[in-house]
Coordinates of C-alpha atoms in Angstrom, one line a residue:
X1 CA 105.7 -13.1 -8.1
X2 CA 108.6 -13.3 -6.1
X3 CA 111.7 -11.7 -7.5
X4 CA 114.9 -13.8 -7.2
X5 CA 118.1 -10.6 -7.0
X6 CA 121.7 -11.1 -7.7
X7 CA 123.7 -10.8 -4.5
X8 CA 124.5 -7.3 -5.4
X9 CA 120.8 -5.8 -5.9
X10 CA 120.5 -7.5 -2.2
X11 CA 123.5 -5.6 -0.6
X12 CA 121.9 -2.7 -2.1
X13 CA 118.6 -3.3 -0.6
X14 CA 120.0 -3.8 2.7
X15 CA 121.8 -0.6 2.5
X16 CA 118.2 1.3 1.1
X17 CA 116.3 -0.5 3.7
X18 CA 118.6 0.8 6.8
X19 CA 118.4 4.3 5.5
X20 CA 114.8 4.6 4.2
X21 CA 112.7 2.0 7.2
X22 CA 114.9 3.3 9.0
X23 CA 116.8 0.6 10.4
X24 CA 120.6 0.3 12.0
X25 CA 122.6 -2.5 10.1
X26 CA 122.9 -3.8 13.8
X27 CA 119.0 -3.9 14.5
X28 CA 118.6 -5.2 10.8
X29 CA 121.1 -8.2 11.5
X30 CA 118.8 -8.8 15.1
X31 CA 115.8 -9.2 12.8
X32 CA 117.2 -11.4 10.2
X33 CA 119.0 -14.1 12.6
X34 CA 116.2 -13.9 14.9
X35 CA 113.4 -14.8 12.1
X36 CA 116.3 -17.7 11.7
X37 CA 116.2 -18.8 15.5
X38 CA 112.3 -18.8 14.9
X39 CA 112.8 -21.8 12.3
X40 CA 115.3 -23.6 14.1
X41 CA 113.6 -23.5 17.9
X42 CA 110.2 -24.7 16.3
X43 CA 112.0 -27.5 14.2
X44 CA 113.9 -28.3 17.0
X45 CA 111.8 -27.5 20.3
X46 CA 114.0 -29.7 22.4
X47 CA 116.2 -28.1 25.0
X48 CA 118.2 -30.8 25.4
X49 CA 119.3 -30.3 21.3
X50 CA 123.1 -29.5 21.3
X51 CA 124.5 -26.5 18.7
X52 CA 127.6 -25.7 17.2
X53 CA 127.7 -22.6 16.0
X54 CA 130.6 -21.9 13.3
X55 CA 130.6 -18.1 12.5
X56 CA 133.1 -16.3 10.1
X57 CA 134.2 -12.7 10.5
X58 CA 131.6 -10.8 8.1
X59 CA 128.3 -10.3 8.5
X60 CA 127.3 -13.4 7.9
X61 CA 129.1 -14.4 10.8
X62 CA 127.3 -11.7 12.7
X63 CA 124.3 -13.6 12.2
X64 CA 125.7 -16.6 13.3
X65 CA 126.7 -15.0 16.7
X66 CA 123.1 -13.5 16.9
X67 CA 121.5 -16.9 16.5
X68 CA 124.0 -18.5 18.9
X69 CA 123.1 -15.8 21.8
X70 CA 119.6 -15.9 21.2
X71 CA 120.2 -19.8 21.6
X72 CA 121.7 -19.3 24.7
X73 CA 118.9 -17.5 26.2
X74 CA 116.2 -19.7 25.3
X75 CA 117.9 -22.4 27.2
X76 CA 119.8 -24.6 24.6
X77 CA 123.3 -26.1 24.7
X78 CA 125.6 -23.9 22.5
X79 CA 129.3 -24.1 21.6
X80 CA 130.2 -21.0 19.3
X81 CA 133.4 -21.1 17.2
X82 CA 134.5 -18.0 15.5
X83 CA 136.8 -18.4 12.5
X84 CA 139.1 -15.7 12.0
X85 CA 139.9 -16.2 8.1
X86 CA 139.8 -12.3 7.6
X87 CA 141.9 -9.6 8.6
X88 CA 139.2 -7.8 10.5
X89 CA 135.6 -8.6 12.1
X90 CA 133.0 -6.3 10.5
X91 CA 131.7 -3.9 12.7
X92 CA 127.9 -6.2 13.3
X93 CA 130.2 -8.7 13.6
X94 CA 132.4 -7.0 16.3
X95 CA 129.1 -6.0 18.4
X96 CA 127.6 -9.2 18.6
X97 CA 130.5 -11.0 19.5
X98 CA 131.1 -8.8 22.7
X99 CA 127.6 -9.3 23.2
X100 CA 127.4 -13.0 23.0
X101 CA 130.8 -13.2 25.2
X102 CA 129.0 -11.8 28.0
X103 CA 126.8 -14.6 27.9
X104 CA 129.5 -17.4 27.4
X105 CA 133.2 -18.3 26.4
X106 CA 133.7 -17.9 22.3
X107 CA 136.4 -20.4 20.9
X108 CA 138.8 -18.9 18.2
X109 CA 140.0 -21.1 15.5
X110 CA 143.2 -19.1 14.1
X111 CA 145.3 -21.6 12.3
X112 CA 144.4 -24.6 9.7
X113 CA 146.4 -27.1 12.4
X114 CA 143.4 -26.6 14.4
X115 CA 140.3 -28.7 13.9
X116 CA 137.3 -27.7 15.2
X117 CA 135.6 -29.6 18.1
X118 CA 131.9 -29.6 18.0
X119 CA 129.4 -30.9 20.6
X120 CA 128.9 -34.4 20.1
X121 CA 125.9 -34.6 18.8
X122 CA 125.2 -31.6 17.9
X123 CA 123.9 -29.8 15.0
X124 CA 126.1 -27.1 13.2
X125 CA 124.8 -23.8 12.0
X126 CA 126.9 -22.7 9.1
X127 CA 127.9 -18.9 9.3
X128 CA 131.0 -19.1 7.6
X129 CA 130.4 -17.0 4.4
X130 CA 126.7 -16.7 3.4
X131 CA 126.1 -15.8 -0.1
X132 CA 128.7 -12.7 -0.4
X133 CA 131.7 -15.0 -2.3
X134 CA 132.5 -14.7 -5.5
X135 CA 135.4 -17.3 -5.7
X136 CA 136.3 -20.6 -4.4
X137 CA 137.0 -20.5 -0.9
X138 CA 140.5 -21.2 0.5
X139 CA 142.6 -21.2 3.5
X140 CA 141.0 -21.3 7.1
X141 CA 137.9 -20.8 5.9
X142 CA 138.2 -23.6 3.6
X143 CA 139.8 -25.9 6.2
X144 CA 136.7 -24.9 8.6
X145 CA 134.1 -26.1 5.3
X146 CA 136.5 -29.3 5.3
X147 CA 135.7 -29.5 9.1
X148 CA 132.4 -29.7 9.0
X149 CA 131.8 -31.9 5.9
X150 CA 133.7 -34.8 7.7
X151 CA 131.7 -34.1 10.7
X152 CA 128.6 -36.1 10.0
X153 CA 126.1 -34.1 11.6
X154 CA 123.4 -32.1 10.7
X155 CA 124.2 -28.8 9.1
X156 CA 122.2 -25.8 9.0
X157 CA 123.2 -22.8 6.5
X158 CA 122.3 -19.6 7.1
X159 CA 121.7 -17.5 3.7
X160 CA 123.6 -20.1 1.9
X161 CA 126.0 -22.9 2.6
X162 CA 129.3 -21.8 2.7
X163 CA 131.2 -21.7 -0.4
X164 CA 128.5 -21.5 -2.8
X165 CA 128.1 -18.9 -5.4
X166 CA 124.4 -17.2 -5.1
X167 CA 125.1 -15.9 -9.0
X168 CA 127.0 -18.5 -10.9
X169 CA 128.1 -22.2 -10.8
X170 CA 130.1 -23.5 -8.2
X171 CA 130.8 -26.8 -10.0
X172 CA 134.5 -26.2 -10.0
X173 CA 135.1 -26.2 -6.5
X174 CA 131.9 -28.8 -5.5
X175 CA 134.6 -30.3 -2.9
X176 CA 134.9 -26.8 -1.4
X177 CA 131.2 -26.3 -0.2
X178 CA 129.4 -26.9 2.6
X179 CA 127.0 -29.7 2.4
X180 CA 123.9 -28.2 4.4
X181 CA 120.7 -30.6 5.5
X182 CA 119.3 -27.1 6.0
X183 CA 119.5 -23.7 4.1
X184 CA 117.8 -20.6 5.2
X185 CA 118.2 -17.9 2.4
X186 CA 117.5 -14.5 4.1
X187 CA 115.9 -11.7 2.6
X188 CA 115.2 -12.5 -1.1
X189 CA 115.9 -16.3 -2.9
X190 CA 118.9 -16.6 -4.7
X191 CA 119.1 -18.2 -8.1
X192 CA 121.7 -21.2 -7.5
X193 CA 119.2 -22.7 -4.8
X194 CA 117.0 -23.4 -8.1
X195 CA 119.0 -25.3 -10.2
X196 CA 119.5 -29.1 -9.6
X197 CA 123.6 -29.4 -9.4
X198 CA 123.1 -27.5 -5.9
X199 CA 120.7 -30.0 -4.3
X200 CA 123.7 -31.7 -3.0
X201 CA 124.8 -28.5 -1.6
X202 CA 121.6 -26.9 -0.1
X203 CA 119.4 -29.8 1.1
X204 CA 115.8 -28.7 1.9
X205 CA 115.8 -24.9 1.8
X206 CA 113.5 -22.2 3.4
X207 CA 113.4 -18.6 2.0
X208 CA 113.4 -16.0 5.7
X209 CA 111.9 -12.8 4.8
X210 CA 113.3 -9.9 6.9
X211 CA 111.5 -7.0 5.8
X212 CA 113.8 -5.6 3.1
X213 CA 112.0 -2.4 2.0
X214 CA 109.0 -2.9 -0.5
X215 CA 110.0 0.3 -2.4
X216 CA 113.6 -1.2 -3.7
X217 CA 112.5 -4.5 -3.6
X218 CA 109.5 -3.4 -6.1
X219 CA 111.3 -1.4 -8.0
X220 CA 114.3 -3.4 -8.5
X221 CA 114.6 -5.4 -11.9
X222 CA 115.1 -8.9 -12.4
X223 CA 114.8 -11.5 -15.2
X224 CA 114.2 -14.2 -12.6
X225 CA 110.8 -14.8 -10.3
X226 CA 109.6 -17.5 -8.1
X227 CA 105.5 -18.4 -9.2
X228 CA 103.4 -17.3 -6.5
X229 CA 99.6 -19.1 -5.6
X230 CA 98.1 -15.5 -5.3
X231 CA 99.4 -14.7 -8.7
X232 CA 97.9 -18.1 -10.6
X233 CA 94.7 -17.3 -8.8
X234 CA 94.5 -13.7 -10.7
X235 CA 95.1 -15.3 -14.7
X236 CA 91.6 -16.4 -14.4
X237 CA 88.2 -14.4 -14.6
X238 CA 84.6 -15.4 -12.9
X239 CA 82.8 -17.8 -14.5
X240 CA 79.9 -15.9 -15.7
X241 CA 76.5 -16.9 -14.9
X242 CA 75.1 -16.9 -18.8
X243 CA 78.4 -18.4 -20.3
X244 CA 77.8 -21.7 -22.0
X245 CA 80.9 -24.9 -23.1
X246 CA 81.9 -22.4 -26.7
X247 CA 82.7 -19.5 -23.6
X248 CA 85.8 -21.5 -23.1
X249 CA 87.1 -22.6 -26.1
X250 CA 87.4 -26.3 -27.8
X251 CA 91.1 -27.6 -27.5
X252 CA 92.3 -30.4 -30.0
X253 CA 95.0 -33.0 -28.2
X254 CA 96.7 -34.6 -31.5
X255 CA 98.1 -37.8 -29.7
X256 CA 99.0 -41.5 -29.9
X257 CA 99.9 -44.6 -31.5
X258 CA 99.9 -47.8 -31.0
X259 CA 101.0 -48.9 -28.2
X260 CA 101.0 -45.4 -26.2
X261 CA 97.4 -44.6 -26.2
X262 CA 97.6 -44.2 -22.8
X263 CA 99.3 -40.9 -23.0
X264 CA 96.4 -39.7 -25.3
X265 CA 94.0 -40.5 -22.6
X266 CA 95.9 -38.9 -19.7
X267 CA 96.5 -36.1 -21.6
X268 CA 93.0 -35.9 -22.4
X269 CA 91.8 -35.9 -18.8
X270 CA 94.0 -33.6 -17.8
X271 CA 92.5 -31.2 -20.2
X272 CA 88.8 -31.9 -19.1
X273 CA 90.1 -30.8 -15.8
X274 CA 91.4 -27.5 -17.1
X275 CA 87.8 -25.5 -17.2
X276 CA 87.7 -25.5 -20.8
X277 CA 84.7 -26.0 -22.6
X278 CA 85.1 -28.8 -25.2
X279 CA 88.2 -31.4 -25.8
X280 CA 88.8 -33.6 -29.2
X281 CA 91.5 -35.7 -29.4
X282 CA 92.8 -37.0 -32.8
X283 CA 94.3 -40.1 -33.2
X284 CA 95.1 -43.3 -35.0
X285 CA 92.2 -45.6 -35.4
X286 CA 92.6 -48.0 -33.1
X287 CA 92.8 -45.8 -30.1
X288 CA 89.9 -43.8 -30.4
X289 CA 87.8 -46.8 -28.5
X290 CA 90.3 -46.9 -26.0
X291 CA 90.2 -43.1 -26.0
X292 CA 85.7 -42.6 -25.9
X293 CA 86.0 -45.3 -22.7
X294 CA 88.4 -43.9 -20.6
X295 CA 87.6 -40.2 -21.5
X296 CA 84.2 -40.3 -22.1
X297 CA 83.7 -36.4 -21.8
X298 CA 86.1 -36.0 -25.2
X299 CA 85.6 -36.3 -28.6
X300 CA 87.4 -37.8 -31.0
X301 CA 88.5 -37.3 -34.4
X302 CA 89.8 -40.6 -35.6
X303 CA 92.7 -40.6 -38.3
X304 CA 92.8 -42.6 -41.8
X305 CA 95.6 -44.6 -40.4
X306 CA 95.6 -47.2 -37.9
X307 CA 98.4 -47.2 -35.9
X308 CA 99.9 -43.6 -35.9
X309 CA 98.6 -39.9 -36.8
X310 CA 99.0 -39.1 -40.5
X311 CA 97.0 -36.1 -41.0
X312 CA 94.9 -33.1 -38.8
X313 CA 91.6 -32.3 -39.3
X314 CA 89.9 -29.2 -39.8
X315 CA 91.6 -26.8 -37.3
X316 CA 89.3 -23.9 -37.3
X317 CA 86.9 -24.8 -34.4
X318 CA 90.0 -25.4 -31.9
X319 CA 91.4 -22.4 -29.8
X320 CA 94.5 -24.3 -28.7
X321 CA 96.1 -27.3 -30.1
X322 CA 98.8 -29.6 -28.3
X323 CA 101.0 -31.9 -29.9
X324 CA 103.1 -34.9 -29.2
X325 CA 101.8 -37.4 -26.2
X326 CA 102.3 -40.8 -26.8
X327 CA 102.2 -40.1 -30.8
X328 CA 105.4 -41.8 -32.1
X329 CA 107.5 -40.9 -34.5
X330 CA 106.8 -41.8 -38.0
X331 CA 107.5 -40.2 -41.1
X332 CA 104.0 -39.1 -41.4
X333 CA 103.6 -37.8 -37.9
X334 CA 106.6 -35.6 -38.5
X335 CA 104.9 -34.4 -41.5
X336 CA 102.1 -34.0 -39.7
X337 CA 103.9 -31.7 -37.4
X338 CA 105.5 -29.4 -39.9
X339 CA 102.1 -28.8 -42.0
X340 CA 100.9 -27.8 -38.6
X341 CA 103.6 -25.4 -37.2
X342 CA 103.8 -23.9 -40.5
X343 CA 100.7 -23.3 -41.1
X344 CA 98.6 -22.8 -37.4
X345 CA 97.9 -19.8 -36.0
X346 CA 96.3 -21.0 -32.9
X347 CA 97.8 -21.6 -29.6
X348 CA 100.0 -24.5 -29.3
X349 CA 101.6 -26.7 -27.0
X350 CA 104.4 -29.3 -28.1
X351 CA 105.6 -32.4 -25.9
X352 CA 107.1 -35.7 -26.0
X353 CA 107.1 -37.1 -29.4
X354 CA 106.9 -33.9 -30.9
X355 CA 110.0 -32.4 -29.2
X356 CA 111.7 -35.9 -30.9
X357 CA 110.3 -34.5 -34.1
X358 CA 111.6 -31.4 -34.0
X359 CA 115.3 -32.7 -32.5
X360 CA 115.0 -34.5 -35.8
X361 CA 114.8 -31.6 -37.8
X362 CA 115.8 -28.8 -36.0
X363 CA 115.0 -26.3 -38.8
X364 CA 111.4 -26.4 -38.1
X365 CA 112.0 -24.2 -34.9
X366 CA 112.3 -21.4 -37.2
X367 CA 109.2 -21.7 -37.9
X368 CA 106.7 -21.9 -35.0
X369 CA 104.1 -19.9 -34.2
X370 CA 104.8 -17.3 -32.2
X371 CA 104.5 -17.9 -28.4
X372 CA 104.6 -21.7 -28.7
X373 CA 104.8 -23.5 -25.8
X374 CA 107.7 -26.6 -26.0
X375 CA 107.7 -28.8 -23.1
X376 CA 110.9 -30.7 -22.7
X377 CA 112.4 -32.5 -19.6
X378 CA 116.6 -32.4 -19.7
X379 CA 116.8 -35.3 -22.1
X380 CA 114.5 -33.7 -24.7
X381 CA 116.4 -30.3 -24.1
X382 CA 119.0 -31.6 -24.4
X383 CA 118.9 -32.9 -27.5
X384 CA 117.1 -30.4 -29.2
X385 CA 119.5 -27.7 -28.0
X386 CA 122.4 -29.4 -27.0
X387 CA 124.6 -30.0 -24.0
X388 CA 125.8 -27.2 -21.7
X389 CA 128.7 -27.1 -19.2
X390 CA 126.3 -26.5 -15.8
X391 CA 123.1 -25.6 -15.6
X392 CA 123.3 -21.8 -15.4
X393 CA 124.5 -22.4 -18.6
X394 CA 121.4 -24.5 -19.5
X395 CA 119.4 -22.1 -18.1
X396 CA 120.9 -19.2 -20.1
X397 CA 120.6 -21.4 -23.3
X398 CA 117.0 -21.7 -22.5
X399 CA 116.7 -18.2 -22.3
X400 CA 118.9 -17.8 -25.6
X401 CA 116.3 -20.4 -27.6
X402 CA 113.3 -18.9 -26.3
X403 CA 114.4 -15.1 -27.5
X404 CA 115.5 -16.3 -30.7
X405 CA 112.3 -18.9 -31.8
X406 CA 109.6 -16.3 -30.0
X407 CA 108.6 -19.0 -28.1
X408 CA 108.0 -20.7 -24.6
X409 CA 110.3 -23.0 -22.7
X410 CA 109.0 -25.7 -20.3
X411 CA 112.0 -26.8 -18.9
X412 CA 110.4 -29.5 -16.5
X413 CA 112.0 -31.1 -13.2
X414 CA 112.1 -29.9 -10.0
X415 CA 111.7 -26.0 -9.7
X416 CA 110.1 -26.4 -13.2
X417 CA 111.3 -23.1 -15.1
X418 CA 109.1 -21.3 -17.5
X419 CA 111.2 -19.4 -19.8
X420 CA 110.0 -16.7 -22.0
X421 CA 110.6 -15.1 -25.2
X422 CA 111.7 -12.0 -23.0
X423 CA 114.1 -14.2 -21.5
X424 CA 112.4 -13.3 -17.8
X425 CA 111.8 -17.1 -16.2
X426 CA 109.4 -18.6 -13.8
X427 CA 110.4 -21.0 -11.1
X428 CA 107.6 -23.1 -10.0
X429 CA 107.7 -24.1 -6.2
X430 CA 105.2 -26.9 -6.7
X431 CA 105.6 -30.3 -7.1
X432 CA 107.4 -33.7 -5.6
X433 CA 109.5 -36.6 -6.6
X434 CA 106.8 -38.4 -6.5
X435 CA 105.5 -37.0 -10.0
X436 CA 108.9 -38.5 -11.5
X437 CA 106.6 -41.1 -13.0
X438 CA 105.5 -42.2 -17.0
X439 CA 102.9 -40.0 -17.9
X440 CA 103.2 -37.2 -15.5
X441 CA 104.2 -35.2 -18.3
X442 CA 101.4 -36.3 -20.9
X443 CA 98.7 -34.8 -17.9
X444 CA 101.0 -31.4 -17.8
X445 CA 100.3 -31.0 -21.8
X446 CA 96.6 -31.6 -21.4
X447 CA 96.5 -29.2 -19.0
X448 CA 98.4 -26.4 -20.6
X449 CA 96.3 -27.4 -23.5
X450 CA 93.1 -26.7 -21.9
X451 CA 94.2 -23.1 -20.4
X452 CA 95.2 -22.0 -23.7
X453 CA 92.1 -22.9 -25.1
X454 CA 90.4 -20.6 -22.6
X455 CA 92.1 -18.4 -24.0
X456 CA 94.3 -17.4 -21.3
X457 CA 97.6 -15.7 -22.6
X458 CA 100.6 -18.3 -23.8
X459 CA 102.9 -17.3 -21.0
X460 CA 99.9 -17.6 -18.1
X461 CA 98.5 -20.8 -19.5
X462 CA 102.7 -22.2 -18.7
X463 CA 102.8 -21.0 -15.7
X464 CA 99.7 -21.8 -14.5
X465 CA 99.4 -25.6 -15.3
X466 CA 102.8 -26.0 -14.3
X467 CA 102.0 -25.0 -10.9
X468 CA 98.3 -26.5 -10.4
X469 CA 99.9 -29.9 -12.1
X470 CA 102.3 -29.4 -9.3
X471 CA 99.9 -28.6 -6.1
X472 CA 97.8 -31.7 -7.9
X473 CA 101.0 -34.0 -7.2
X474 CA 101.2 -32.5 -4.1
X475 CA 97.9 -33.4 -2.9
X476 CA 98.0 -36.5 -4.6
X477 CA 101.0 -37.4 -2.6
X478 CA 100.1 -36.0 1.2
X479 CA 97.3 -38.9 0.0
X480 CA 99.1 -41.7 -1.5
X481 CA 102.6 -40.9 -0.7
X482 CA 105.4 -40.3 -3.1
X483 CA 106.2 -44.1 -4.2
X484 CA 102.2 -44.8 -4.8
X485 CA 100.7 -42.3 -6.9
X486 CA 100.8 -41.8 -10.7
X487 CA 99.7 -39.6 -13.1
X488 CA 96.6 -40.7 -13.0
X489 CA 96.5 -39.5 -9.4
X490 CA 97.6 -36.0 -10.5
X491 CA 94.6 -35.4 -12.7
X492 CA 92.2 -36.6 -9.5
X493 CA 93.5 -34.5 -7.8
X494 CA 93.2 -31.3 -9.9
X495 CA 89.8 -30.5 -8.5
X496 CA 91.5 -30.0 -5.2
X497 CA 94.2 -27.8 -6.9
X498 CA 91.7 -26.1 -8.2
X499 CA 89.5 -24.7 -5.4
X500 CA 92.6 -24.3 -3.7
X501 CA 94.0 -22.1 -6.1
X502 CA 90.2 -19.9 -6.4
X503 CA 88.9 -20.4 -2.9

């Protein structure tokens, strides 16, 4: 897993790796803005590609005057601007500055009556203020943000864009932040690039590794990691040579009604994808046909009603049980659902319908197994735990309801966040918009469905169908592109994940 630090455990890992590598802070800077000219040259190979390079008078801008030498010596056209908002350049800063001025005139902007004149053309690496603010910026630096909003060219922002708060929300000042095509976040991620009111903000970020020391970095605690492909490979064993369809387990999908049969059937195929063993779906009568045709490999266990669920059947040969897809909300659903949370003990998954239910009657959440895995996008979130002012606050109130119901948060979108009872939470780095489709969600439950009944642990079984339903989109759109594919696509494209994920 990759750990995503506050910006203060990242100063101190700086300051371990320079004394423990060791490393000067200058030969650390070199490292960091050159793995940054790296990105840029091979995105933009052409020499003829203009730069403005707009540097501030900390460290951050000491990167910036590293990336616009280096630049320089590979043969593009570069205009640097330093912006002398602070009292004093820091001593990296200082260095490369004398550095790059052997190399080529630096502008000074000094005053806020002076606007700064890029290249035409050209494309602006943001140095300004990286991720060390902790307030709203103001004054020249400010007026330099201003400048390069209104400028209409491409931005790249080196750690962060300039303005934005690594730690907490920036929504107050949005005006006051550079709006970056490109972010490249040096050393370790930082949380605000996860959370969608920074989109705007960031653009399409890339996290720049610079060889901060293992040691700290492993040693260092955080409640927040980014979901890793290496680590989803290592929650599942060898299939062993002897092991038969009871090895692992039976999951039992309790979905649909009439009308929304499909989801039953989506979420059903996503689960014969999953490796486990054996897959019964129960629901009304009228789907099950639909149900044995499209999924032949499932069984089904066909209610006494017609058009919705109204009881469960014998839960003892299931190992995991999901809830909810395309099963409607009717006064005997709902029942349904509270005989079952109050009185299953097996893994279970909730979704869709069944997050309605329970927004209904929020009690019930008292009462659910423990480790139960709820699946909401923002709209069900929201209403079954209410509005929140930004979303670190959302985020934290995820945290808050998974502590104090012992269970798991699905908090879907993109940069999907599995959030634990523990309150630690995954970010999942697969995935597209092209999976913003009906039914993407119903596949996701099947899936989860089908690693629990393997009998994979609550928390893995999350965080590893999020991210193979999220390399499946991803394969199903480098295929189909975004606008084409559907959820259907998604579960074709789970064998792919798959050996992927084992090869």
């Amino acid at each position: 897993m990759l750990k995503i630090l506050p910006v203060g455990t990242i100063r101190a890992a700086d300051a371990y790796t320079i004394e423990h590598e060791p490393v000067s802070s200058d030969d650390l800077m070199e490292r960091a803005a050159g793995l940054c000219f790296e990105w840029i040259s091979e995105i933009f190979p052409e020499k003829e590609t203009a730069f403005t390079v707009v540097a501030g008078t900390g460290n951050n801008g000491g990167d910036g005057l590293v990336i616009a030498r280096l630049l320089i010596e590979a043969g593009y056209d570069v205009k640097t601007v330093l912006v002398k908002f602070g009292k004093t350049l820091s001593d990296d800063c200082k260095l490369n500055l004398k550095r790059l001025q052997k190399l080529k005139k630096v502008e000074s902007i000094d005053s806020e009556s002076e606007a700064i004149a890029f290249l035409p053309g050209s494309i602006i690496v943001d140095a300004l203020l990286g991720s060390g603010i902790s307030r709203a910026p103001e004054g020249l630096a400010l007026h330099a943000i201003q400048n390069i909003n209104t400028s209409g060219l491409t931005v790249i922002s080196i750690d962060m864009p300039s303005g934005l708060l690594a730690d907490a929300s920036s929504l107050a000042h949005g005006k006051d932040i550079v709006k970056a095509t490109f972010t490249l976040t040096l050393g370790v991620p930082k949380l605000a690039l996860m959370l969608p009111e920074n989109e705007h903000y960031c653009g399409h970020w890339d996290f720049i590794p610079i060889g901060l020391h293992s040691t700290f970095i492993n040693e260092a605690e955080s409640r927040f990691f980014i979901s890793e492909q290496n680590d989803i490979a290592s929650f599942f064993p060898s299939r062993r040579t002897f092991s038969h369809k009871g090895t692992y387990g039976h999951a039992l999908i309790v979905a649909g009604s009439k009308g929304k049969t499909g989801a039953a059937v989506l979420a059903a195929n996503a689960c014969l994808r999953s490796g486990c063993g054996l897959t019964t779906v129960h629901c009304p009568e009228q789907s099950s046909g639909i149900i044995q045709t499209a999924a032949p490999e499932a069984m089904c266990s066909v209610d006494t009603e017609k058009d919705f669920v109204s009881q469960l059947p014998d839960l003892s040969a299931y190992t995991a049980i999901a809830f909810g897809p395309g099963c409607g909300q009717h006064k005997a659903t709902a029942s349904t659902l509270k005989l079952l949370i109050q009185n299953s003990t097996t893994p279970l998954v909730i979704d869709a319908d069944g997050l309605n239910i329970l927004a209904e009657n929020k009690t019930w959440l008292s009462f659910l197994p423990k480790n139960t895995i709820l699946t909401p996008h923002p709209g069900e979130f929201k209403r079954l735990f209410g509005s929140f002012q930004d979303d670190f606050a959302r985020l934290e109130g995820a945290q808050s309801a998974a502590t104090k119901f012992n269970c798991i948060i699905v908090l879907k979108g993109a940069w999907t966040a599995v959030v634990t009872p523990s309150s630690q939470v995954f970010f999942n780095p697969s995935g597209n918009p092209g999976m913003a489709k009906g039914g993407s969600g119903d596949t996701l439950t099947g899936l989860i469905a089908g690693l629990l009944a393997r009998k994979i642990s609550p928390i893995h079984a999350a965080i590893a169908g999020v991210y193979l339903h999220g390399l499946a989109g991803d394969l199903a759109a480098e295929e189909l592109g975004m606008e084409a594919m559907k959820a259907g696509d998604i579960i074709e494209s789970l064998n792919e994940a798959w050996t992927s994920i084992l090869s």
